[in-house]
Amino acid sequence: MKEVKREERSDFSFKIMRFSFFDERDKLCPPVRLPESFGIKPGMTVVDCGCGPGSHSKAASGLTGDKGQVYGVDANTLAVESVSRLIRDEKLTNVTSVLSEKSSSCLKDDKADFVFALGMVHMIRGHWPVFKRA
């Protein structure tokens, strides 16, 4: 039996979730609801950890405005590519897609006004060290 690499499983899972879960989730619970409830304000720097296709990054973009910055961070290449397309198609000038490595955000100064991780913590093996850094 062929061993399936983690990246292949992750890509397959993302594709399935992208076409069956994310769109339905966004219809039932518009992505802006949660970021609005966090108190994100214009000019803030926000990190969306495990951004997936970027629904919440886009919502945070509108809340932070032109003077704010949103980082859509994910360890999955397909997710980061999806956010990059969203940035291009929606002309989100204050959003940057970031491919992360394990427990590192890969952000230069590791500083942000607000960091959120929606619907992805259960997917991280050994996630507690990530929270200890916060």
PDB file of C-alpha atoms in Angstrom:
ATOM      1  CA  MET A   1       0.000   0.000   0.000  1.00  0.00           C
ATOM      2  CA  LYS A   2       1.324   3.433  -0.956  1.00  0.00           C
ATOM      3  CA  GLU A   3       2.024   5.714   1.982  1.00  0.00           C
ATOM      4  CA  VAL A   4       0.174   9.021   1.639  1.00  0.00           C
ATOM      5  CA  LYS A   5       2.222  12.034   2.665  1.00  0.00           C
ATOM      6  CA  ARG A   6       0.756  14.516   5.119  1.00  0.00           C
ATOM      7  CA  GLU A   7       0.797  17.264   2.454  1.00  0.00           C
ATOM      8  CA  GLU A   8      -1.206  15.100   0.024  1.00  0.00           C
ATOM      9  CA  ARG A   9      -3.792  14.349   2.722  1.00  0.00           C
ATOM     10  CA  SER A  10      -3.894  18.001   3.678  1.00  0.00           C
ATOM     11  CA  ASP A  11      -4.392  19.117   0.055  1.00  0.00           C
ATOM     12  CA  PHE A  12      -7.120  16.540  -0.500  1.00  0.00           C
ATOM     13  CA  SER A  13      -8.864  17.587   2.728  1.00  0.00           C
ATOM     14  CA  PHE A  14      -8.673  21.257   1.779  1.00  0.00           C
ATOM     15  CA  LYS A  15     -10.170  20.589  -1.661  1.00  0.00           C
ATOM     16  CA  ILE A  16     -13.054  18.632  -0.161  1.00  0.00           C
ATOM     17  CA  MET A  17     -13.704  21.267   2.503  1.00  0.00           C
ATOM     18  CA  ARG A  18     -13.389  24.108  -0.014  1.00  0.00           C
ATOM     19  CA  PHE A  19     -16.114  22.737  -2.234  1.00  0.00           C
ATOM     20  CA  SER A  20     -18.420  21.199   0.349  1.00  0.00           C
ATOM     21  CA  PHE A  21     -17.996  22.963   3.669  1.00  0.00           C
ATOM     22  CA  PHE A  22     -16.688  26.516   3.440  1.00  0.00           C
ATOM     23  CA  ASP A  23     -19.318  27.803   1.016  1.00  0.00           C
ATOM     24  CA  GLU A  24     -22.190  26.337   3.048  1.00  0.00           C
ATOM     25  CA  ARG A  25     -20.667  27.615   6.314  1.00  0.00           C
ATOM     26  CA  ASP A  26     -20.402  31.103   4.866  1.00  0.00           C
ATOM     27  CA  LYS A  27     -24.072  31.051   3.787  1.00  0.00           C
ATOM     28  CA  LEU A  28     -25.257  29.967   7.251  1.00  0.00           C
ATOM     29  CA  CYS A  29     -22.911  32.188   9.236  1.00  0.00           C
ATOM     30  CA  PRO A  30     -21.598  35.162   7.242  1.00  0.00           C
ATOM     31  CA  PRO A  31     -17.822  35.423   7.800  1.00  0.00           C
ATOM     32  CA  VAL A  32     -18.009  39.016   9.041  1.00  0.00           C
ATOM     33  CA  ARG A  33     -20.048  38.085  12.150  1.00  0.00           C
ATOM     34  CA  LEU A  34     -17.182  36.658  14.189  1.00  0.00           C
ATOM     35  CA  PRO A  35     -14.494  39.232  13.327  1.00  0.00           C
ATOM     36  CA  GLU A  36     -17.029  42.014  14.077  1.00  0.00           C
ATOM     37  CA  SER A  37     -17.655  40.504  17.500  1.00  0.00           C
ATOM     38  CA  PHE A  38     -13.911  40.565  18.282  1.00  0.00           C
ATOM     39  CA  GLY A  39     -13.795  44.358  18.304  1.00  0.00           C
ATOM     40  CA  ILE A  40     -11.448  44.688  15.342  1.00  0.00           C
ATOM     41  CA  LYS A  41     -11.050  48.373  14.536  1.00  0.00           C
ATOM     42  CA  PRO A  42      -9.629  50.462  11.685  1.00  0.00           C
ATOM     43  CA  GLY A  43      -5.843  50.589  11.648  1.00  0.00           C
ATOM     44  CA  MET A  44      -5.308  47.332  13.548  1.00  0.00           C
ATOM     45  CA  THR A  45      -2.912  44.578  12.480  1.00  0.00           C
ATOM     46  CA  VAL A  46      -4.776  41.269  12.504  1.00  0.00           C
ATOM     47  CA  VAL A  47      -3.642  37.688  11.934  1.00  0.00           C
ATOM     48  CA  ASP A  48      -6.073  35.027  10.732  1.00  0.00           C
ATOM     49  CA  CYS A  49      -4.319  31.770  11.703  1.00  0.00           C
ATOM     50  CA  GLY A  50      -5.447  28.815   9.651  1.00  0.00           C
ATOM     51  CA  CYS A  51      -7.161  31.176   7.228  1.00  0.00           C
ATOM     52  CA  GLY A  52      -8.338  28.473   4.826  1.00  0.00           C
ATOM     53  CA  PRO A  53      -9.866  30.087   1.725  1.00  0.00           C
ATOM     54  CA  GLY A  54      -9.771  33.543   3.333  1.00  0.00           C
ATOM     55  CA  SER A  55     -13.402  34.264   4.227  1.00  0.00           C
ATOM     56  CA  HIS A  56     -12.524  35.668   7.643  1.00  0.00           C
ATOM     57  CA  SER A  57      -9.413  37.431   6.317  1.00  0.00           C
ATOM     58  CA  LYS A  58     -11.631  39.268   3.833  1.00  0.00           C
ATOM     59  CA  ALA A  59     -14.049  40.222   6.607  1.00  0.00           C
ATOM     60  CA  ALA A  60     -11.187  41.463   8.799  1.00  0.00           C
ATOM     61  CA  SER A  61      -9.878  43.459   5.832  1.00  0.00           C
ATOM     62  CA  GLY A  62     -13.072  45.487   5.714  1.00  0.00           C
ATOM     63  CA  LEU A  63     -12.949  46.089   9.460  1.00  0.00           C
ATOM     64  CA  THR A  64      -9.297  47.204   9.585  1.00  0.00           C
ATOM     65  CA  GLY A  65      -9.645  49.506   6.588  1.00  0.00           C
ATOM     66  CA  ASP A  66      -6.934  51.056   4.448  1.00  0.00           C
ATOM     67  CA  LYS A  67      -4.677  51.820   7.408  1.00  0.00           C
ATOM     68  CA  GLY A  68      -4.906  48.308   8.837  1.00  0.00           C
ATOM     69  CA  GLN A  69      -3.178  45.101   7.847  1.00  0.00           C
ATOM     70  CA  VAL A  70      -4.482  41.523   7.768  1.00  0.00           C
ATOM     71  CA  TYR A  71      -2.285  38.449   7.461  1.00  0.00           C
ATOM     72  CA  GLY A  72      -4.009  35.291   6.244  1.00  0.00           C
ATOM     73  CA  VAL A  73      -1.693  32.583   7.577  1.00  0.00           C
ATOM     74  CA  ASP A  74      -1.973  28.889   6.757  1.00  0.00           C
ATOM     75  CA  ALA A  75       0.314  25.866   6.577  1.00  0.00           C
ATOM     76  CA  ASN A  76      -1.507  24.562   3.502  1.00  0.00           C
ATOM     77  CA  THR A  77      -0.214  25.777   0.144  1.00  0.00           C
ATOM     78  CA  LEU A  78      -3.652  25.501  -1.471  1.00  0.00           C
ATOM     79  CA  ALA A  79      -5.161  27.707   1.233  1.00  0.00           C
ATOM     80  CA  VAL A  80      -2.494  30.365   0.745  1.00  0.00           C
ATOM     81  CA  GLU A  81      -3.031  30.230  -3.026  1.00  0.00           C
ATOM     82  CA  SER A  82      -6.766  30.612  -2.450  1.00  0.00           C
ATOM     83  CA  VAL A  83      -6.201  33.713  -0.310  1.00  0.00           C
ATOM     84  CA  SER A  84      -3.807  35.127  -2.910  1.00  0.00           C
ATOM     85  CA  ARG A  85      -6.522  34.752  -5.572  1.00  0.00           C
ATOM     86  CA  LEU A  86      -9.050  36.382  -3.229  1.00  0.00           C
ATOM     87  CA  ILE A  87      -6.653  39.300  -2.650  1.00  0.00           C
ATOM     88  CA  ARG A  88      -6.240  39.742  -6.404  1.00  0.00           C
ATOM     89  CA  ASP A  89      -9.904  39.264  -7.365  1.00  0.00           C
ATOM     90  CA  GLU A  90     -11.347  41.412  -4.567  1.00  0.00           C
ATOM     91  CA  LYS A  91      -8.491  43.969  -4.661  1.00  0.00           C
ATOM     92  CA  LEU A  92      -7.787  43.554  -0.941  1.00  0.00           C
ATOM     93  CA  THR A  93      -4.822  45.901  -0.635  1.00  0.00           C
ATOM     94  CA  ASN A  94      -4.450  45.393   3.124  1.00  0.00           C
ATOM     95  CA  VAL A  95      -4.314  41.572   3.114  1.00  0.00           C
ATOM     96  CA  THR A  96      -1.164  39.476   2.788  1.00  0.00           C
ATOM     97  CA  SER A  97      -1.206  35.697   2.400  1.00  0.00           C
ATOM     98  CA  VAL A  98       1.489  33.882   4.387  1.00  0.00           C
ATOM     99  CA  LEU A  99       2.577  30.252   4.169  1.00  0.00           C
ATOM    100  CA  SER A 100       3.521  29.209   7.705  1.00  0.00           C
ATOM    101  CA  GLU A 101       5.795  26.473   8.972  1.00  0.00           C
ATOM    102  CA  LYS A 102       4.520  24.293  11.819  1.00  0.00           C
ATOM    103  CA  SER A 103       4.169  26.493  14.926  1.00  0.00           C
ATOM    104  CA  SER A 104       5.716  29.626  13.401  1.00  0.00           C
ATOM    105  CA  SER A 105       3.619  32.332  11.801  1.00  0.00           C
ATOM    106  CA  CYS A 106       6.559  33.366   9.576  1.00  0.00           C
ATOM    107  CA  LEU A 107       5.702  37.005  10.254  1.00  0.00           C
ATOM    108  CA  LYS A 108       8.768  39.206  10.500  1.00  0.00           C
ATOM    109  CA  ASP A 109       8.193  40.831  13.870  1.00  0.00           C
ATOM    110  CA  ASP A 110       5.529  38.502  15.320  1.00  0.00           C
ATOM    111  CA  LYS A 111       3.498  41.557  16.387  1.00  0.00           C
ATOM    112  CA  ALA A 112      -0.215  41.999  15.915  1.00  0.00           C
ATOM    113  CA  ASP A 113      -3.090  43.776  17.639  1.00  0.00           C
ATOM    114  CA  PHE A 114      -5.344  40.749  17.334  1.00  0.00           C
ATOM    115  CA  VAL A 115      -4.858  37.100  16.377  1.00  0.00           C
ATOM    116  CA  PHE A 116      -7.675  34.638  15.781  1.00  0.00           C
ATOM    117  CA  ALA A 117      -7.849  30.976  14.783  1.00  0.00           C
ATOM    118  CA  LEU A 118     -11.341  29.934  13.721  1.00  0.00           C
ATOM    119  CA  GLY A 119     -12.253  26.320  13.062  1.00  0.00           C
ATOM    120  CA  MET A 120      -8.738  25.001  12.796  1.00  0.00           C
ATOM    121  CA  VAL A 121      -7.256  24.315  16.232  1.00  0.00           C
ATOM    122  CA  HIS A 122      -8.528  20.728  16.187  1.00  0.00           C
ATOM    123  CA  MET A 123      -6.422  20.124  13.062  1.00  0.00           C
ATOM    124  CA  ILE A 124      -3.078  20.898  14.727  1.00  0.00           C
ATOM    125  CA  ARG A 125      -1.228  18.044  16.340  1.00  0.00           C
ATOM    126  CA  GLY A 126       0.325  19.162  19.604  1.00  0.00           C
ATOM    127  CA  HIS A 127      -1.371  22.586  19.419  1.00  0.00           C
ATOM    128  CA  TRP A 128      -0.692  23.587  23.024  1.00  0.00           C
ATOM    129  CA  PRO A 129       2.872  24.844  22.342  1.00  0.00           C
ATOM    130  CA  VAL A 130       1.397  27.255  19.791  1.00  0.00           C
ATOM    131  CA  PHE A 131      -0.812  28.786  22.488  1.00  0.00           C
ATOM    132  CA  LYS A 132       1.981  28.944  25.027  1.00  0.00           C
ATOM    133  CA  ARG A 133       3.815  31.341  22.688  1.00  0.00           C
ATOM    134  CA  ALA A 134       0.855  33.737  22.549  1.00  0.00           C
TER     135      ALA A 134
END
